[in-house]
mmCIF file of C-alpha atoms in Angstrom:
data_model
loop_
_atom_site.group_PDB
_atom_site.id
_atom_site.type_symbol
_atom_site.label_atom_id
_atom_site.label_comp_id
_atom_site.label_asym_id
_atom_site.label_seq_id
_atom_site.Cartn_x
_atom_site.Cartn_y
_atom_site.Cartn_z
ATOM 1 C CA UNK A 294 -4.573 -13.809 17.180
ATOM 2 C CA UNK A 295 -2.508 -15.564 14.544
ATOM 3 C CA UNK A 296 -1.333 -19.078 15.398
ATOM 4 C CA UNK A 297 2.412 -18.705 15.862
ATOM 5 C CA UNK A 298 2.928 -22.131 14.245
ATOM 6 C CA UNK A 299 1.679 -20.605 10.982
ATOM 7 C CA UNK A 300 4.327 -17.962 10.518
ATOM 8 C CA UNK A 301 4.483 -16.708 6.931
ATOM 9 C CA UNK A 302 7.944 -16.315 5.411
ATOM 10 C CA UNK A 303 8.862 -13.004 3.809
ATOM 11 C CA UNK A 304 9.730 -12.995 0.123
ATOM 12 C CA UNK A 305 11.743 -10.347 -1.700
ATOM 13 C CA UNK A 306 9.441 -8.794 -4.312
ATOM 14 C CA UNK A 307 11.591 -5.871 -5.396
ATOM 15 C CA UNK A 308 15.276 -4.941 -5.243
ATOM 16 C CA UNK A 309 17.436 -2.338 -6.922
ATOM 17 C CA UNK A 310 20.629 -0.441 -6.127
ATOM 18 C CA UNK A 311 18.795 1.584 -3.491
ATOM 19 C CA UNK A 312 16.032 -0.520 -1.947
ATOM 20 C CA UNK A 313 14.983 -4.005 -1.010
ATOM 21 C CA UNK A 314 11.308 -4.762 -0.368
ATOM 22 C CA UNK A 315 10.150 -7.884 1.427
ATOM 23 C CA UNK A 316 6.506 -8.928 1.392
ATOM 24 C CA UNK A 317 4.566 -10.924 3.956
ATOM 25 C CA UNK A 318 1.843 -12.087 1.591
ATOM 26 C CA UNK A 319 -1.772 -12.518 2.666
ATOM 27 C CA UNK A 320 -0.940 -12.955 6.346
ATOM 28 C CA UNK A 321 -4.408 -12.060 7.623
ATOM 29 C CA UNK A 322 -7.819 -13.701 7.145
ATOM 30 C CA UNK A 323 -8.558 -10.759 4.821
ATOM 31 C CA UNK A 324 -5.580 -11.536 2.596
ATOM 32 C CA UNK A 325 -3.549 -8.503 3.654
ATOM 33 C CA UNK A 326 0.065 -7.975 2.712
ATOM 34 C CA UNK A 327 2.652 -6.314 4.925
ATOM 35 C CA UNK A 328 5.897 -4.898 3.550
ATOM 36 C CA UNK A 329 9.367 -4.399 4.995
ATOM 37 C CA UNK A 330 11.548 -1.848 3.208
ATOM 38 C CA UNK A 331 15.304 -1.660 3.711
ATOM 39 C CA UNK A 332 18.136 0.191 2.016
ATOM 40 C CA UNK A 333 20.248 -2.105 -0.138
ATOM 41 C CA UNK A 334 23.454 -0.669 1.366
ATOM 42 C CA UNK A 335 22.186 -0.497 4.963
ATOM 43 C CA UNK A 336 20.392 -3.681 5.984
ATOM 44 C CA UNK A 337 20.206 -2.822 9.685
ATOM 45 C CA UNK A 338 17.251 -0.407 9.452
ATOM 46 C CA UNK A 339 13.773 -0.908 8.030
ATOM 47 C CA UNK A 340 10.444 0.816 7.470
ATOM 48 C CA UNK A 341 7.269 -1.255 7.730
ATOM 49 C CA UNK A 342 4.157 -0.570 5.666
ATOM 50 C CA UNK A 343 0.809 -1.694 7.155
ATOM 51 C CA UNK A 344 0.209 -3.957 10.145
ATOM 52 C CA UNK A 345 -2.522 -6.510 9.473
ATOM 53 C CA UNK A 346 -3.564 -9.356 11.706
ATOM 54 C CA UNK A 347 -0.753 -11.881 11.464
ATOM 55 C CA UNK A 348 2.000 -9.330 12.056
ATOM 56 C CA UNK A 349 3.825 -11.893 14.174
ATOM 57 C CA UNK A 350 5.199 -12.958 10.786
ATOM 58 C CA UNK A 351 6.381 -9.396 10.159
ATOM 59 C CA UNK A 352 8.066 -9.258 13.559
ATOM 60 C CA UNK A 353 9.898 -12.512 12.871
ATOM 61 C CA UNK A 354 11.002 -11.301 9.430
ATOM 62 C CA UNK A 355 12.309 -8.026 10.898
ATOM 63 C CA UNK A 356 14.459 -9.920 13.397
ATOM 64 C CA UNK A 357 16.972 -7.677 15.158
ATOM 65 C CA UNK A 358 16.799 -4.899 12.580
ATOM 66 C CA UNK A 359 15.879 -1.401 13.745
ATOM 67 C CA UNK A 360 12.407 -0.184 12.746
ATOM 68 C CA UNK A 361 12.581 3.495 11.825
ATOM 69 C CA UNK A 362 8.894 4.053 11.041
ATOM 70 C CA UNK A 363 5.523 2.385 10.616
ATOM 71 C CA UNK A 364 3.684 3.686 7.538
ATOM 72 C CA UNK A 365 -0.011 3.070 6.924
ATOM 73 C CA UNK A 366 -1.682 3.284 3.540
ATOM 74 C CA UNK A 367 -5.146 4.093 4.956
ATOM 75 C CA UNK A 368 -7.403 3.774 7.988
ATOM 76 C CA UNK A 369 -9.315 0.531 7.332
ATOM 77 C CA UNK A 370 -9.090 -1.840 10.266
ATOM 78 C CA UNK A 371 -7.700 -4.838 8.393
ATOM 79 C CA UNK A 372 -4.488 -2.842 7.840
ATOM 80 C CA UNK A 373 -4.167 -2.044 11.563
ATOM 81 C CA UNK A 374 -5.116 -5.194 13.472
ATOM 82 C CA UNK A 375 -1.483 -6.098 14.066
ATOM 83 C CA UNK A 376 -0.498 -2.633 15.282
ATOM 84 C CA UNK A 377 -0.041 -3.671 18.903
ATOM 85 C CA UNK A 378 2.048 -6.634 17.804
ATOM 86 C CA UNK A 379 4.477 -4.270 16.098
ATOM 87 C CA UNK A 380 4.229 -1.714 18.881
ATOM 88 C CA UNK A 381 5.380 -4.372 21.349
ATOM 89 C CA UNK A 382 8.688 -4.616 19.485
ATOM 90 C CA UNK A 383 9.255 -0.968 18.541
ATOM 91 C CA UNK A 384 8.316 2.541 19.549
ATOM 92 C CA UNK A 385 9.049 3.844 16.066
ATOM 93 C CA UNK A 386 6.678 6.642 15.010
ATOM 94 C CA UNK A 387 3.564 5.637 13.074
ATOM 95 C CA UNK A 388 2.275 7.686 10.140
ATOM 96 C CA UNK A 389 -0.902 7.904 8.057
ATOM 97 C CA UNK A 390 -2.236 10.396 5.523
ATOM 98 C CA UNK A 391 -2.903 13.883 6.880
ATOM 99 C CA UNK A 392 -6.481 13.843 5.555
ATOM 100 C CA UNK A 393 -7.258 10.327 6.748
ATOM 101 C CA UNK A 394 -10.317 9.754 8.938
ATOM 102 C CA UNK A 395 -11.267 7.381 11.745
ATOM 103 C CA UNK A 396 -7.774 7.081 13.177
ATOM 104 C CA UNK A 397 -7.488 5.986 16.802
ATOM 105 C CA UNK A 398 -6.081 8.989 18.725
ATOM 106 C CA UNK A 399 -4.605 6.608 21.304
ATOM 107 C CA UNK A 400 -2.174 5.377 18.683
ATOM 108 C CA UNK A 401 -0.652 8.872 18.323
ATOM 109 C CA UNK A 402 -0.476 8.698 14.550
ATOM 110 C CA UNK A 403 1.596 11.395 12.872
ATOM 111 C CA UNK A 404 0.223 12.961 9.653
ATOM 112 C CA UNK A 405 1.826 12.378 6.279
ATOM 113 C CA UNK A 406 1.936 15.415 4.001
ATOM 114 C CA UNK A 407 1.756 15.144 0.223
ATOM 115 C CA UNK A 408 5.251 14.526 -1.086
ATOM 116 C CA UNK A 409 6.696 13.833 2.359
ATOM 117 C CA UNK A 410 9.995 11.986 2.229
ATOM 118 C CA UNK A 411 11.052 9.136 4.483
ATOM 119 C CA UNK A 412 14.752 8.299 4.327
ATOM 120 C CA UNK A 413 16.508 4.966 4.592
ATOM 121 C CA UNK A 414 20.200 5.645 4.462
ATOM 122 C CA UNK A 415 20.641 8.059 1.558
ATOM 123 C CA UNK A 416 17.572 6.744 -0.254
ATOM 124 C CA UNK A 417 14.160 8.402 -0.258
ATOM 125 C CA UNK A 418 10.628 6.985 -0.020
ATOM 126 C CA UNK A 419 8.095 9.490 -1.358
ATOM 127 C CA UNK A 420 4.517 9.677 -0.044
ATOM 128 C CA UNK A 421 1.792 10.266 -2.641
ATOM 129 C CA UNK A 422 -1.696 11.360 -1.581
ATOM 130 C CA UNK A 423 -4.133 9.252 -3.632
ATOM 131 C CA UNK A 424 -7.674 9.698 -2.240
ATOM 132 C CA UNK A 425 -10.717 7.748 -3.341
ATOM 133 C CA UNK A 426 -10.619 4.444 -1.506
ATOM 134 C CA UNK A 427 -10.425 6.607 1.625
ATOM 135 C CA UNK A 428 -9.902 10.376 1.954
ATOM 136 C CA UNK A 429 -6.318 10.025 3.100
ATOM 137 C CA UNK A 430 -5.199 6.987 1.129
ATOM 138 C CA UNK A 431 -1.458 7.225 0.576
ATOM 139 C CA UNK A 432 0.864 5.352 -1.779
ATOM 140 C CA UNK A 433 4.621 5.108 -1.270
ATOM 141 C CA UNK A 434 7.100 5.362 -4.131
ATOM 142 C CA UNK A 435 10.126 3.214 -3.329
ATOM 143 C CA UNK A 436 12.675 3.367 -6.120
ATOM 144 C CA UNK A 437 11.091 1.592 -9.074
ATOM 145 C CA UNK A 438 8.186 0.216 -7.047
ATOM 146 C CA UNK A 439 5.051 1.769 -5.606
ATOM 147 C CA UNK A 440 3.147 0.427 -2.600
ATOM 148 C CA UNK A 441 -0.494 1.186 -3.352
ATOM 149 C CA UNK A 442 -2.441 -0.121 -0.370
ATOM 150 C CA UNK A 443 -6.036 -0.551 -1.566
ATOM 151 C CA UNK A 444 -5.877 2.197 -4.214
ATOM 152 C CA UNK A 445 -4.715 0.065 -7.148
ATOM 153 C CA UNK A 446 -4.675 -3.700 -7.670
ATOM 154 C CA UNK A 447 -3.915 -5.951 -10.605
ATOM 155 C CA UNK A 448 -6.982 -5.458 -12.796
ATOM 156 C CA UNK A 449 -8.443 -2.310 -11.313
ATOM 157 C CA UNK A 450 -8.958 0.168 -8.486
ATOM 158 C CA UNK A 451 -9.719 -0.682 -4.877
ATOM 159 C CA UNK A 452 -13.237 -0.883 -3.451
ATOM 160 C CA UNK A 453 -15.180 2.383 -3.409
ATOM 161 C CA UNK A 454 -18.439 3.192 -1.631
ATOM 162 C CA UNK A 455 -19.901 5.613 -4.177
ATOM 163 C CA UNK A 456 -19.541 6.697 -7.775
ATOM 164 C CA UNK A 457 -17.973 9.964 -6.600
ATOM 165 C CA UNK A 458 -15.373 7.997 -4.642
ATOM 166 C CA UNK A 459 -14.666 5.864 -7.704
ATOM 167 C CA UNK A 460 -14.158 8.969 -9.842
ATOM 168 C CA UNK A 461 -11.820 10.381 -7.189
ATOM 169 C CA UNK A 462 -9.882 7.129 -7.091
ATOM 170 C CA UNK A 463 -9.611 6.980 -10.889
ATOM 171 C CA UNK A 464 -8.330 10.556 -10.879
ATOM 172 C CA UNK A 465 -5.715 9.623 -8.276
ATOM 173 C CA UNK A 466 -4.617 6.615 -10.295
ATOM 174 C CA UNK A 467 -4.473 8.350 -13.665
ATOM 175 C CA UNK A 468 -2.901 11.608 -12.428
ATOM 176 C CA UNK A 469 -0.511 10.292 -9.767
ATOM 177 C CA UNK A 470 0.276 6.636 -10.467
ATOM 178 C CA UNK A 471 -0.029 6.161 -14.223
ATOM 179 C CA UNK A 472 2.560 8.911 -14.967
ATOM 180 C CA UNK A 473 5.185 6.791 -13.194
ATOM 181 C CA UNK A 474 7.631 4.856 -15.351
ATOM 182 C CA UNK A 475 5.828 1.980 -17.127
ATOM 183 C CA UNK A 476 8.098 -0.642 -15.577
ATOM 184 C CA UNK A 477 7.234 0.508 -12.042
ATOM 185 C CA UNK A 478 6.199 -2.492 -9.956
ATOM 186 C CA UNK A 479 2.827 -2.107 -8.222
ATOM 187 C CA UNK A 480 2.727 -3.729 -4.775
ATOM 188 C CA UNK A 481 -0.836 -3.619 -3.389
ATOM 189 C CA UNK A 482 -2.242 -4.195 0.074
ATOM 190 C CA UNK A 483 -3.733 -7.562 -0.887
ATOM 191 C CA UNK A 484 -2.765 -10.223 -3.401
ATOM 192 C CA UNK A 485 -0.175 -10.185 -6.130
ATOM 193 C CA UNK A 486 1.666 -7.579 -8.169
ATOM 194 C CA UNK A 487 1.248 -5.764 -11.451
ATOM 195 C CA UNK A 488 3.040 -2.952 -13.272
ATOM 196 C CA UNK A 489 2.123 0.588 -14.231
ATOM 197 C CA UNK A 490 2.354 -0.439 -17.903
ATOM 198 C CA UNK A 491 -0.213 -3.199 -17.388
ATOM 199 C CA UNK A 492 -2.528 -0.915 -15.421
ATOM 200 C CA UNK A 493 -2.341 1.834 -18.064
ATOM 201 C CA UNK A 494 -3.219 -0.658 -20.798
ATOM 202 C CA UNK A 495 -6.171 -2.069 -18.864
ATOM 203 C CA UNK A 496 -7.465 1.381 -17.975
ATOM 204 C CA UNK A 497 -7.270 2.558 -21.595
ATOM 205 C CA UNK A 498 -9.737 -0.203 -22.517
ATOM 206 C CA UNK A 499 -11.993 0.721 -19.600
ATOM 207 C CA UNK A 500 -11.940 4.415 -20.502
ATOM 208 C CA UNK A 501 -13.233 3.726 -24.012
ATOM 209 C CA UNK A 502 -16.514 2.330 -22.654
ATOM 210 C CA UNK A 503 -19.564 4.359 -21.615
ATOM 211 C CA UNK A 504 -19.506 4.705 -17.820
ATOM 212 C CA UNK A 505 -22.495 3.851 -15.677
ATOM 213 C CA UNK A 506 -22.923 6.836 -13.343
ATOM 214 C CA UNK A 507 -23.838 4.477 -10.492
ATOM 215 C CA UNK A 508 -20.682 2.412 -10.872
ATOM 216 C CA UNK A 509 -18.886 1.768 -7.568
ATOM 217 C CA UNK A 510 -17.549 -1.064 -5.416
ATOM 218 C CA UNK A 511 -15.143 -3.580 -6.913
ATOM 219 C CA UNK A 512 -14.440 -2.476 -10.477
ATOM 220 C CA UNK A 513 -12.304 -4.343 -12.985
ATOM 221 C CA UNK A 514 -10.839 -2.345 -15.848
ATOM 222 C CA UNK A 515 -11.566 -5.187 -18.285
ATOM 223 C CA UNK A 516 -15.085 -5.912 -17.070
ATOM 224 C CA UNK A 517 -17.526 -6.091 -19.970
ATOM 225 C CA UNK A 518 -20.167 -4.071 -18.126
ATOM 226 C CA UNK A 519 -19.302 -0.647 -16.703
#
């Protein structure tokens, strides 16, 4: 349980005419981020993405705003350890990718379909199925930002357990994320931010190198050995 004297303050990491995104940065021992999305013209309602340990900070940042939904990027436990903390404040429906595995049936998680839309006011959040890190990994396009969970980080893709998983993840990144506008802000499940432009540039260097067919795990696009 997080020490309540160590509440992390939310910072605004993205804002446009439609959306405002607040980040609780690295609130868990695993360095997880949690995000609160609101409509710029309707500050009373929010959608929360991921619930790591330390979600007391998320609850405090939400305040008296109405939670419309809890969205989860994937099934790994470090993104769920604060679920009951959020559940204690809201009975909003919780969603995860329709092809995700290892979900706790007691949590009554609703499936997210590819391209599913979640509305905040008149604005739309679009779900993007991006498997590789896990089978049901899902990113969320929020205006000019994309919340990528553990699919894409500054410098490379998220951890993969096999070369096949890495290839799947690279396909998800290059076919689903890299076609987004270059200025799109990438907001991952851990650590800091990057942009689609930066990720495209780094990947182009990576793609020019001969690939080791056993490559997996933590991969950096600019690593000298692939």
